[in-house]
PDB file of C-alpha atoms in Angstrom:
ATOM      1  CA  MET A 292      -0.312   0.336   0.184  1.00  0.00           C
ATOM      2  CA  SER A 293       1.193   3.684  -0.628  1.00  0.00           C
ATOM      3  CA  GLU A 294       0.158   6.871  -1.070  1.00  0.00           C
ATOM      4  CA  PRO A 295      -1.915   8.036  -4.355  1.00  0.00           C
ATOM      5  CA  GLY A 296       0.573   8.866  -6.704  1.00  0.00           C
ATOM      6  CA  THR A 297       3.508   9.117  -3.769  1.00  0.00           C
ATOM      7  CA  GLY A 298       4.743   5.626  -4.656  1.00  0.00           C
ATOM      8  CA  THR A 299       6.025   5.464  -1.244  1.00  0.00           C
ATOM      9  CA  PRO A 300       4.960   3.189   0.997  1.00  0.00           C
ATOM     10  CA  ASP A 301       2.643   3.234   3.763  1.00  0.00           C
ATOM     11  CA  PRO A 302       4.958   3.182   7.474  1.00  0.00           C
ATOM     12  CA  TYR A 303       4.149   0.615   9.739  1.00  0.00           C
ATOM     13  CA  PRO A 304       1.797   1.327  12.610  1.00  0.00           C
ATOM     14  CA  ILE A 305       2.655   2.698  15.807  1.00  0.00           C
ATOM     15  CA  LEU A 306       1.176   1.156  18.742  1.00  0.00           C
ATOM     16  CA  LYS A 307      -0.062   2.996  21.848  1.00  0.00           C
ATOM     17  CA  ILE A 308       0.624   1.120  24.459  1.00  0.00           C
ATOM     18  CA  ARG A 309      -0.794   1.713  28.959  1.00  0.00           C
ATOM     19  CA  ALA A 310       1.241  -0.421  30.337  1.00  0.00           C
ATOM     20  CA  PRO A 311      -0.008  -1.080  34.183  1.00  0.00           C
ATOM     21  CA  ARG A 312       2.175   0.804  36.633  1.00  0.00           C
ATOM     22  CA  GLU A 313       4.149  -1.717  38.047  1.00  0.00           C
ATOM     23  CA  ALA A 314       5.284  -2.048  34.646  1.00  0.00           C
ATOM     24  CA  LEU A 315       6.639   1.082  33.991  1.00  0.00           C
ATOM     25  CA  LYS A 316       8.778   1.643  37.589  1.00  0.00           C
ATOM     26  CA  GLU A 317      10.209  -1.952  35.962  1.00  0.00           C
ATOM     27  CA  ALA A 318      11.046  -0.171  32.672  1.00  0.00           C
ATOM     28  CA  MET A 319      12.454   3.169  34.389  1.00  0.00           C
ATOM     29  CA  GLY A 320      15.071   0.897  36.408  1.00  0.00           C
ATOM     30  CA  SER A 321      17.012  -1.384  35.614  1.00  0.00           C
ATOM     31  CA  LYS A 322      14.488  -3.630  33.012  1.00  0.00           C
ATOM     32  CA  PRO A 323      14.413  -2.659  30.084  1.00  0.00           C
ATOM     33  CA  LYS A 324      10.553  -4.537  28.774  1.00  0.00           C
ATOM     34  CA  PHE A 325       7.860  -5.612  30.399  1.00  0.00           C
ATOM     35  CA  TRP A 326       5.151  -8.437  29.918  1.00  0.00           C
ATOM     36  CA  TYR A 327       1.545  -6.609  29.274  1.00  0.00           C
ATOM     37  CA  ARG A 328      -2.053  -8.208  28.088  1.00  0.00           C
ATOM     38  CA  GLU A 329      -3.770  -6.300  25.290  1.00  0.00           C
ATOM     39  CA  PRO A 330      -7.037  -4.823  25.318  1.00  0.00           C
ATOM     40  CA  SER A 331      -9.131  -7.052  24.558  1.00  0.00           C
ATOM     41  CA  GLY A 332      -7.758  -9.556  26.779  1.00  0.00           C
ATOM     42  CA  GLN A 333      -7.149 -12.148  24.507  1.00  0.00           C
ATOM     43  CA  SER A 334      -2.303 -12.540  24.180  1.00  0.00           C
ATOM     44  CA  ASP A 335       0.040 -11.675  25.849  1.00  0.00           C
ATOM     45  CA  TRP A 336       3.131  -9.185  24.859  1.00  0.00           C
ATOM     46  CA  LEU A 337       6.221  -8.134  26.057  1.00  0.00           C
ATOM     47  CA  PHE A 338       7.291  -4.923  25.057  1.00  0.00           C
ATOM     48  CA  LYS A 339      10.666  -3.466  25.351  1.00  0.00           C
ATOM     49  CA  TYR A 340      13.201  -0.610  25.430  1.00  0.00           C
ATOM     50  CA  PRO A 341      15.910  -0.303  22.819  1.00  0.00           C
ATOM     51  CA  GLN A 342      19.228  -0.478  23.999  1.00  0.00           C
ATOM     52  CA  ALA A 343      20.676   3.326  23.787  1.00  0.00           C
ATOM     53  CA  GLY A 344      21.695   4.395  20.912  1.00  0.00           C
ATOM     54  CA  THR A 345      19.998   1.282  19.203  1.00  0.00           C
ATOM     55  CA  GLY A 346      18.198   1.234  16.785  1.00  0.00           C
ATOM     56  CA  GLN A 347      16.796  -2.728  18.546  1.00  0.00           C
ATOM     57  CA  HIS A 348      13.237  -2.064  18.052  1.00  0.00           C
ATOM     58  CA  TRP A 349      13.270  -1.394  14.487  1.00  0.00           C
ATOM     59  CA  ALA A 350      15.244  -3.923  12.676  1.00  0.00           C
ATOM     60  CA  GLU A 351      12.786  -6.110  15.457  1.00  0.00           C
ATOM     61  CA  LYS A 352      10.120  -5.397  13.264  1.00  0.00           C
ATOM     62  CA  VAL A 353      12.186  -4.976   9.597  1.00  0.00           C
ATOM     63  CA  ALA A 354      12.738  -8.622  10.152  1.00  0.00           C
ATOM     64  CA  ALA A 355       9.826  -9.376  10.957  1.00  0.00           C
ATOM     65  CA  GLU A 356       8.553  -8.665   7.365  1.00  0.00           C
ATOM     66  CA  VAL A 357      11.658 -10.112   5.714  1.00  0.00           C
ATOM     67  CA  ALA A 358      10.269 -12.659   8.028  1.00  0.00           C
ATOM     68  CA  ARG A 359       6.547 -13.014   6.552  1.00  0.00           C
ATOM     69  CA  ALA A 360       8.905 -12.136   3.240  1.00  0.00           C
ATOM     70  CA  ILE A 361      10.352 -15.402   2.921  1.00  0.00           C
ATOM     71  CA  GLU A 362       7.957 -17.156   4.656  1.00  0.00           C
ATOM     72  CA  VAL A 363       9.628 -18.237   7.920  1.00  0.00           C
ATOM     73  CA  PRO A 364       7.833 -18.651  10.458  1.00  0.00           C
ATOM     74  CA  HIS A 365       8.279 -15.579  13.364  1.00  0.00           C
ATOM     75  CA  ALA A 366       6.463 -14.629  16.372  1.00  0.00           C
ATOM     76  CA  ALA A 367       4.483 -11.501  15.287  1.00  0.00           C
ATOM     77  CA  VAL A 368       6.006  -7.713  15.820  1.00  0.00           C
ATOM     78  CA  GLU A 369       4.594  -3.902  15.453  1.00  0.00           C
ATOM     79  CA  LEU A 370       6.336  -0.746  16.750  1.00  0.00           C
ATOM     80  CA  ALA A 371       5.552   0.593  20.103  1.00  0.00           C
ATOM     81  CA  GLU A 372       5.542   3.510  22.369  1.00  0.00           C
ATOM     82  CA  VAL A 373       4.693   3.889  26.275  1.00  0.00           C
ATOM     83  CA  GLU A 374       4.565   6.909  27.374  1.00  0.00           C
ATOM     84  CA  GLY A 375       6.223   8.534  24.564  1.00  0.00           C
ATOM     85  CA  ARG A 376       8.864   6.598  25.215  1.00  0.00           C
ATOM     86  CA  ARG A 377       9.458   3.860  21.886  1.00  0.00           C
ATOM     87  CA  GLY A 378       9.857   0.045  21.815  1.00  0.00           C
ATOM     88  CA  SER A 379       8.935  -2.927  19.991  1.00  0.00           C
ATOM     89  CA  THR A 380       5.749  -4.759  21.054  1.00  0.00           C
ATOM     90  CA  THR A 381       6.149  -9.045  20.366  1.00  0.00           C
ATOM     91  CA  ARG A 382       3.937 -11.316  21.080  1.00  0.00           C
ATOM     92  CA  SER A 383       3.566 -13.890  22.983  1.00  0.00           C
ATOM     93  CA  LEU A 384       4.128 -16.682  21.390  1.00  0.00           C
ATOM     94  CA  LEU A 385       2.462 -19.498  23.893  1.00  0.00           C
ATOM     95  CA  SER A 386      -1.360 -19.326  24.817  1.00  0.00           C
ATOM     96  CA  PRO A 387      -2.809 -21.779  27.559  1.00  0.00           C
ATOM     97  CA  GLU A 388      -3.514 -24.881  25.384  1.00  0.00           C
ATOM     98  CA  ALA A 389       0.468 -24.257  24.293  1.00  0.00           C
ATOM     99  CA  PRO A 390       1.886 -23.454  28.142  1.00  0.00           C
ATOM    100  CA  THR A 391       5.572 -24.354  27.413  1.00  0.00           C
ATOM    101  CA  LEU A 392       8.178 -22.868  26.197  1.00  0.00           C
ATOM    102  CA  LEU A 393      11.674 -24.868  25.753  1.00  0.00           C
ATOM    103  CA  HIS A 394      14.538 -22.920  25.305  1.00  0.00           C
ATOM    104  CA  GLY A 395      16.836 -25.030  22.587  1.00  0.00           C
ATOM    105  CA  GLY A 396      19.965 -24.923  25.206  1.00  0.00           C
ATOM    106  CA  GLU A 397      17.426 -27.190  27.186  1.00  0.00           C
ATOM    107  CA  VAL A 398      16.540 -29.222  24.470  1.00  0.00           C
ATOM    108  CA  LEU A 399      20.251 -29.467  23.569  1.00  0.00           C
ATOM    109  CA  ALA A 400      20.930 -30.661  27.239  1.00  0.00           C
ATOM    110  CA  ARG A 401      18.335 -32.916  27.884  1.00  0.00           C
ATOM    111  CA  THR A 402      19.595 -34.749  24.441  1.00  0.00           C
ATOM    112  CA  MET A 403      23.259 -34.635  24.784  1.00  0.00           C
ATOM    113  CA  PRO A 404      26.499 -33.527  26.754  1.00  0.00           C
ATOM    114  CA  TYR A 405      25.725 -29.415  26.830  1.00  0.00           C
ATOM    115  CA  ASP A 406      26.117 -27.000  29.042  1.00  0.00           C
ATOM    116  CA  ARG A 407      22.752 -24.721  29.323  1.00  0.00           C
ATOM    117  CA  GLN A 408      24.353 -21.990  30.718  1.00  0.00           C
ATOM    118  CA  ARG A 409      27.145 -21.228  28.353  1.00  0.00           C
ATOM    119  CA  ARG A 410      24.906 -19.014  26.145  1.00  0.00           C
ATOM    120  CA  PHE A 411      28.136 -17.077  24.871  1.00  0.00           C
ATOM    121  CA  GLY A 412      30.759 -18.954  22.939  1.00  0.00           C
ATOM    122  CA  GLN A 413      28.482 -21.822  22.972  1.00  0.00           C
ATOM    123  CA  SER A 414      30.625 -24.227  20.195  1.00  0.00           C
ATOM    124  CA  ALA A 415      28.550 -27.382  20.506  1.00  0.00           C
ATOM    125  CA  HIS A 416      25.401 -24.959  19.880  1.00  0.00           C
ATOM    126  CA  THR A 417      26.049 -26.037  15.838  1.00  0.00           C
ATOM    127  CA  LEU A 418      24.120 -26.823  13.463  1.00  0.00           C
ATOM    128  CA  SER A 419      24.471 -30.946  13.400  1.00  0.00           C
ATOM    129  CA  ASN A 420      23.562 -30.864  17.554  1.00  0.00           C
ATOM    130  CA  ILE A 421      20.595 -28.665  16.524  1.00  0.00           C
ATOM    131  CA  PHE A 422      19.081 -31.136  13.868  1.00  0.00           C
ATOM    132  CA  GLU A 423      20.347 -34.475  16.145  1.00  0.00           C
ATOM    133  CA  ALA A 424      18.208 -33.189  19.469  1.00  0.00           C
ATOM    134  CA  LEU A 425      15.700 -31.807  17.088  1.00  0.00           C
ATOM    135  CA  GLU A 426      15.479 -35.610  15.474  1.00  0.00           C
ATOM    136  CA  ARG A 427      15.191 -37.091  19.378  1.00  0.00           C
ATOM    137  CA  PHE A 428      12.770 -34.555  20.707  1.00  0.00           C
ATOM    138  CA  LEU A 429       9.917 -34.483  18.304  1.00  0.00           C
ATOM    139  CA  GLU A 430      10.721 -37.821  15.721  1.00  0.00           C
ATOM    140  CA  ASP A 431       7.666 -38.186  13.342  1.00  0.00           C
ATOM    141  CA  GLU A 432       8.191 -33.986  13.137  1.00  0.00           C
ATOM    142  CA  ALA A 433      11.689 -33.700  12.833  1.00  0.00           C
ATOM    143  CA  ALA A 434      11.790 -33.197   8.975  1.00  0.00           C
ATOM    144  CA  GLU A 435       8.919 -31.239   9.043  1.00  0.00           C
ATOM    145  CA  ALA A 436      10.703 -28.819  11.959  1.00  0.00           C
ATOM    146  CA  LYS A 437      14.099 -28.960  10.360  1.00  0.00           C
ATOM    147  CA  LEU A 438      13.338 -27.746   7.880  1.00  0.00           C
ATOM    148  CA  GLN A 439      11.721 -25.121   9.289  1.00  0.00           C
ATOM    149  CA  PHE A 440      14.645 -24.437  11.781  1.00  0.00           C
ATOM    150  CA  ALA A 441      16.806 -24.319   8.390  1.00  0.00           C
ATOM    151  CA  GLY A 442      14.441 -21.665   7.664  1.00  0.00           C
ATOM    152  CA  TYR A 443      16.223 -19.659  10.556  1.00  0.00           C
ATOM    153  CA  VAL A 444      19.027 -20.033   9.343  1.00  0.00           C
ATOM    154  CA  VAL A 445      18.778 -18.789   6.157  1.00  0.00           C
ATOM    155  CA  LEU A 446      16.301 -15.634   7.385  1.00  0.00           C
ATOM    156  CA  ASP A 447      19.126 -14.921  10.217  1.00  0.00           C
ATOM    157  CA  ALA A 448      21.516 -14.692   6.840  1.00  0.00           C
ATOM    158  CA  LEU A 449      18.839 -12.590   4.624  1.00  0.00           C
ATOM    159  CA  ILE A 450      18.743  -9.953   8.135  1.00  0.00           C
ATOM    160  CA  GLY A 451      22.871  -9.934   9.306  1.00  0.00           C
ATOM    161  CA  ASN A 452      20.688 -11.635  12.561  1.00  0.00           C
ATOM    162  CA  THR A 453      23.861 -12.651  14.828  1.00  0.00           C
ATOM    163  CA  ASP A 454      21.955 -13.826  18.525  1.00  0.00           C
ATOM    164  CA  ARG A 455      20.973 -16.760  17.419  1.00  0.00           C
ATOM    165  CA  HIS A 456      21.968 -18.571  21.187  1.00  0.00           C
ATOM    166  CA  HIS A 457      20.526 -21.397  22.243  1.00  0.00           C
ATOM    167  CA  ASP A 458      18.157 -19.104  24.057  1.00  0.00           C
ATOM    168  CA  ASN A 459      16.619 -17.800  21.001  1.00  0.00           C
ATOM    169  CA  TRP A 460      15.487 -20.409  19.227  1.00  0.00           C
ATOM    170  CA  GLY A 461      12.452 -23.636  21.135  1.00  0.00           C
ATOM    171  CA  LEU A 462      10.565 -26.014  21.389  1.00  0.00           C
ATOM    172  CA  ILE A 463       6.865 -25.492  22.367  1.00  0.00           C
ATOM    173  CA  GLU A 464       4.426 -27.889  24.356  1.00  0.00           C
ATOM    174  CA  SER A 465       0.732 -28.317  24.174  1.00  0.00           C
ATOM    175  CA  ASP A 466      -1.910 -29.274  26.157  1.00  0.00           C
ATOM    176  CA  ALA A 467      -4.014 -29.936  23.420  1.00  0.00           C
ATOM    177  CA  PRO A 468      -5.338 -34.019  22.989  1.00  0.00           C
ATOM    178  CA  SER A 469      -5.681 -32.832  19.024  1.00  0.00           C
ATOM    179  CA  ALA A 470      -1.889 -31.280  18.925  1.00  0.00           C
ATOM    180  CA  GLY A 471       1.903 -32.701  18.710  1.00  0.00           C
ATOM    181  CA  ARG A 472       2.909 -33.008  22.003  1.00  0.00           C
ATOM    182  CA  ARG A 473       6.161 -30.230  20.992  1.00  0.00           C
ATOM    183  CA  SER A 474       6.701 -28.291  17.673  1.00  0.00           C
ATOM    184  CA  LEU A 475       9.548 -26.019  16.946  1.00  0.00           C
ATOM    185  CA  ALA A 476       9.220 -22.579  18.510  1.00  0.00           C
ATOM    186  CA  PRO A 477       8.152 -19.480  15.600  1.00  0.00           C
ATOM    187  CA  SER A 478      11.657 -17.303  15.234  1.00  0.00           C
ATOM    188  CA  PHE A 479      11.626 -14.879  17.889  1.00  0.00           C
ATOM    189  CA  ASP A 480      14.354 -11.478  19.146  1.00  0.00           C
ATOM    190  CA  HIS A 481      16.283 -10.816  15.954  1.00  0.00           C
ATOM    191  CA  GLY A 482      17.011  -7.520  16.781  1.00  0.00           C
ATOM    192  CA  SER A 483      20.799  -8.012  16.973  1.00  0.00           C
ATOM    193  CA  SER A 484      19.670  -7.787  13.177  1.00  0.00           C
ATOM    194  CA  LEU A 485      20.193  -5.092  10.003  1.00  0.00           C
ATOM    195  CA  GLY A 486      23.567  -3.247  11.600  1.00  0.00           C
ATOM    196  CA  ARG A 487      20.964  -1.533  14.975  1.00  0.00           C
ATOM    197  CA  GLU A 488      23.963  -1.283  17.152  1.00  0.00           C
ATOM    198  CA  LEU A 489      26.545   1.521  14.173  1.00  0.00           C
ATOM    199  CA  PRO A 490      26.454   5.460  14.738  1.00  0.00           C
ATOM    200  CA  ASP A 491      25.486   6.906  11.968  1.00  0.00           C
ATOM    201  CA  ARG A 492      28.749   7.690  11.038  1.00  0.00           C
ATOM    202  CA  LYS A 493      30.140   4.886   9.634  1.00  0.00           C
ATOM    203  CA  ARG A 494      26.761   3.712   8.151  1.00  0.00           C
ATOM    204  CA  THR A 495      26.979   6.695   5.819  1.00  0.00           C
ATOM    205  CA  ALA A 496      31.163   5.692   5.698  1.00  0.00           C
ATOM    206  CA  ARG A 497      30.820   1.896   4.394  1.00  0.00           C
ATOM    207  CA  LEU A 498      27.429   3.170   1.921  1.00  0.00           C
ATOM    208  CA  GLY A 499      30.721   5.641   0.377  1.00  0.00           C
ATOM    209  CA  GLU A 500      33.319   2.720   0.887  1.00  0.00           C
ATOM    210  CA  GLY A 501      30.832   0.411  -0.814  1.00  0.00           C
ATOM    211  CA  THR A 502      31.722  -2.365   2.268  1.00  0.00           C
ATOM    212  CA  VAL A 503      28.923  -2.895   3.830  1.00  0.00           C
ATOM    213  CA  GLY A 504      29.278  -6.430   2.172  1.00  0.00           C
ATOM    214  CA  ARG A 505      32.347  -7.278   4.038  1.00  0.00           C
ATOM    215  CA  TYR A 506      30.522  -5.504   7.658  1.00  0.00           C
ATOM    216  CA  ALA A 507      27.879  -8.356   6.389  1.00  0.00           C
ATOM    217  CA  GLU A 508      30.729 -11.246   6.249  1.00  0.00           C
ATOM    218  CA  LYS A 509      32.428 -10.019   9.197  1.00  0.00           C
ATOM    219  CA  GLY A 510      30.394 -10.655  11.411  1.00  0.00           C
ATOM    220  CA  ARG A 511      29.923 -13.845  14.245  1.00  0.00           C
ATOM    221  CA  GLY A 512      26.660 -16.459  14.438  1.00  0.00           C
ATOM    222  CA  GLY A 513      25.563 -17.596  17.560  1.00  0.00           C
ATOM    223  CA  ILE A 514      25.348 -21.533  15.919  1.00  0.00           C
ATOM    224  CA  TYR A 515      29.009 -23.406  15.067  1.00  0.00           C
ATOM    225  CA  TRP A 516      29.096 -25.092  12.565  1.00  0.00           C
ATOM    226  CA  SER A 517      32.444 -27.224  14.286  1.00  0.00           C
ATOM    227  CA  THR A 518      33.048 -27.982  18.523  1.00  0.00           C
ATOM    228  CA  GLY A 519      35.151 -26.465  19.570  1.00  0.00           C
ATOM    229  CA  GLY A 520      35.521 -23.618  17.149  1.00  0.00           C
ATOM    230  CA  ARG A 521      36.564 -20.420  18.251  1.00  0.00           C
ATOM    231  CA  TYR A 522      33.895 -18.466  16.899  1.00  0.00           C
ATOM    232  CA  GLY A 523      30.316 -18.619  15.011  1.00  0.00           C
ATOM    233  CA  PRO A 524      30.776 -18.350  11.324  1.00  0.00           C
ATOM    234  CA  SER A 525      28.859 -15.686   9.498  1.00  0.00           C
ATOM    235  CA  PRO A 526      25.412 -16.578   9.448  1.00  0.00           C
ATOM    236  CA  LEU A 527      26.358 -15.834   5.790  1.00  0.00           C
ATOM    237  CA  ASP A 528      29.076 -18.474   6.116  1.00  0.00           C
ATOM    238  CA  LEU A 529      26.680 -20.926   7.948  1.00  0.00           C
ATOM    239  CA  VAL A 530      24.473 -20.614   4.926  1.00  0.00           C
ATOM    240  CA  ARG A 531      26.520 -21.440   2.677  1.00  0.00           C
ATOM    241  CA  HIS A 532      27.788 -24.401   4.019  1.00  0.00           C
ATOM    242  CA  ALA A 533      24.791 -26.081   5.142  1.00  0.00           C
ATOM    243  CA  ALA A 534      23.300 -25.607   1.764  1.00  0.00           C
ATOM    244  CA  SER A 535      26.234 -28.043   0.692  1.00  0.00           C
ATOM    245  CA  ARG A 536      26.005 -30.154   3.330  1.00  0.00           C
ATOM    246  CA  TYR A 537      22.360 -30.427   4.246  1.00  0.00           C
ATOM    247  CA  PRO A 538      20.560 -29.406   0.746  1.00  0.00           C
ATOM    248  CA  ALA A 539      17.119 -31.204   1.387  1.00  0.00           C
ATOM    249  CA  LEU A 540      16.503 -29.167   3.846  1.00  0.00           C
ATOM    250  CA  PHE A 541      18.232 -25.460   2.308  1.00  0.00           C
ATOM    251  CA  GLN A 542      16.874 -25.455  -0.789  1.00  0.00           C
ATOM    252  CA  LYS A 543      13.208 -24.728  -0.558  1.00  0.00           C
ATOM    253  CA  PRO A 544      13.770 -21.348   1.733  1.00  0.00           C
ATOM    254  CA  ILE A 545      16.733 -19.879  -0.984  1.00  0.00           C
ATOM    255  CA  ARG A 546      14.243 -20.553  -3.176  1.00  0.00           C
ATOM    256  CA  ARG A 547      11.721 -17.954  -0.933  1.00  0.00           C
ATOM    257  CA  VAL A 548      15.028 -15.637  -0.974  1.00  0.00           C
ATOM    258  CA  THR A 549      15.811 -15.371  -4.671  1.00  0.00           C
ATOM    259  CA  ALA A 550      11.830 -15.101  -5.444  1.00  0.00           C
ATOM    260  CA  LEU A 551      12.067 -11.504  -3.965  1.00  0.00           C
ATOM    261  CA  SER A 552      13.017  -8.314  -5.661  1.00  0.00           C
ATOM    262  CA  GLY A 553      14.577  -5.688  -3.529  1.00  0.00           C
ATOM    263  CA  ASP A 554      12.440  -3.629  -4.776  1.00  0.00           C
ATOM    264  CA  SER A 555      10.016  -5.723  -1.874  1.00  0.00           C
ATOM    265  CA  LEU A 556      13.340  -5.549   0.246  1.00  0.00           C
ATOM    266  CA  THR A 557      13.848  -1.634   0.090  1.00  0.00           C
ATOM    267  CA  ALA A 558       9.589  -1.461   0.927  1.00  0.00           C
ATOM    268  CA  VAL A 559      10.027  -3.311   4.087  1.00  0.00           C
ATOM    269  CA  VAL A 560      12.414  -0.957   5.253  1.00  0.00           C
ATOM    270  CA  ARG A 561      11.044   2.629   4.002  1.00  0.00           C
ATOM    271  CA  ARG A 562       7.602   1.628   5.430  1.00  0.00           C
ATOM    272  CA  VAL A 563       9.746   2.151   9.458  1.00  0.00           C
ATOM    273  CA  PRO A 564       7.803   5.988  10.243  1.00  0.00           C
ATOM    274  CA  ALA A 565      11.002   8.293   9.405  1.00  0.00           C
ATOM    275  CA  ASP A 566      11.238   9.755  12.249  1.00  0.00           C
ATOM    276  CA  TRP A 567      12.597   6.345  13.467  1.00  0.00           C
ATOM    277  CA  MET A 568      14.945   5.760  11.905  1.00  0.00           C
ATOM    278  CA  SER A 569      17.863   8.311   9.998  1.00  0.00           C
ATOM    279  CA  ARG A 570      17.957   8.246   6.321  1.00  0.00           C
ATOM    280  CA  PRO A 571      21.813   6.423   6.335  1.00  0.00           C
ATOM    281  CA  ALA A 572      20.010   3.549   8.996  1.00  0.00           C
ATOM    282  CA  ARG A 573      17.450   2.645   6.089  1.00  0.00           C
ATOM    283  CA  ASP A 574      19.809   3.036   3.364  1.00  0.00           C
ATOM    284  CA  PHE A 575      22.656   1.159   5.179  1.00  0.00           C
ATOM    285  CA  ALA A 576      19.079  -2.156   6.376  1.00  0.00           C
ATOM    286  CA  ALA A 577      18.427  -1.651   2.308  1.00  0.00           C
ATOM    287  CA  THR A 578      22.246  -2.016   1.357  1.00  0.00           C
ATOM    288  CA  LEU A 579      22.646  -4.631   3.133  1.00  0.00           C
ATOM    289  CA  LEU A 580      19.288  -6.965   2.497  1.00  0.00           C
ATOM    290  CA  ALA A 581      20.368  -6.786  -1.064  1.00  0.00           C
ATOM    291  CA  TYR A 582      23.916  -8.224  -0.668  1.00  0.00           C
ATOM    292  CA  ASN A 583      23.202 -11.375   2.281  1.00  0.00           C
ATOM    293  CA  ALA A 584      19.995 -11.964  -0.972  1.00  0.00           C
ATOM    294  CA  ALA A 585      22.472 -11.987  -3.929  1.00  0.00           C
ATOM    295  CA  GLU A 586      24.952 -13.991  -1.748  1.00  0.00           C
ATOM    296  CA  ILE A 587      22.206 -16.420  -0.527  1.00  0.00           C
ATOM    297  CA  THR A 588      21.401 -16.523  -4.192  1.00  0.00           C
ATOM    298  CA  ARG A 589      24.350 -18.465  -5.234  1.00  0.00           C
ATOM    299  CA  CYS A 590      24.038 -21.085  -2.993  1.00  0.00           C
ATOM    300  CA  LEU A 591      22.089 -22.190  -5.389  1.00  0.00           C
ATOM    301  CA  ASP A 592      24.800 -21.799  -8.303  1.00  0.00           C
TER     302      ASP A 592
END
């Protein structure tokens, strides 16, 4: 959608949230986020304030819309304000019928020797171990879950998400007798993406130097390729390795990226209201998406 005659995409809506008084007190102190119930009483939402000097709020929203574009199941995200303070809000993945989320670290620790307390620098958090854990936990549903998780890996590469540690994926346990006991949770927590941490002067410099791609290639992801590695590969390198080793899992999500037009990715970024995202941040995010999409497409060669 766009305004008639302008070609400018309609901006994303901004939710105005009235949070509980106790939640506001917590947010003003040491906690940068809080849960609240939407007015209809149907869903719980998590409001997050961005870390100072970052674009975590718009990164969450843009990442969710990119996930939608490539058909990756994801948590719903909206831009929001609480008493004039900006942030993003994410709908809970849980429900009365599916009330429990098992984080990835717990899933891995239940299926193999794994230190779930070590979130960062955890080289046992490999793609092969994740797939093995899904097979052990989900059995008949494992094949679909592995394909879904491959989509998350491709999404991370597209948006430059470097924070897919073992608490940023998980399984949902359902109490409904008609549903499977467990399923892979939709993708969530994408705030560490799209160059959200860079100051505008560095974005402008990289755009001028043509080094946005170098930025993408240097990122260190939260999923390792081999146990004992010093660092996780960049999200792009992880897809390159995985597309070769697991072609049956990765060809489908990669093809969804190749089907996107550059204009469609740019439009996702341009829908962030102008006063929420600077021009250098927009240009950098759009250029990063274009570079990553081109590199992901090469994995089909």
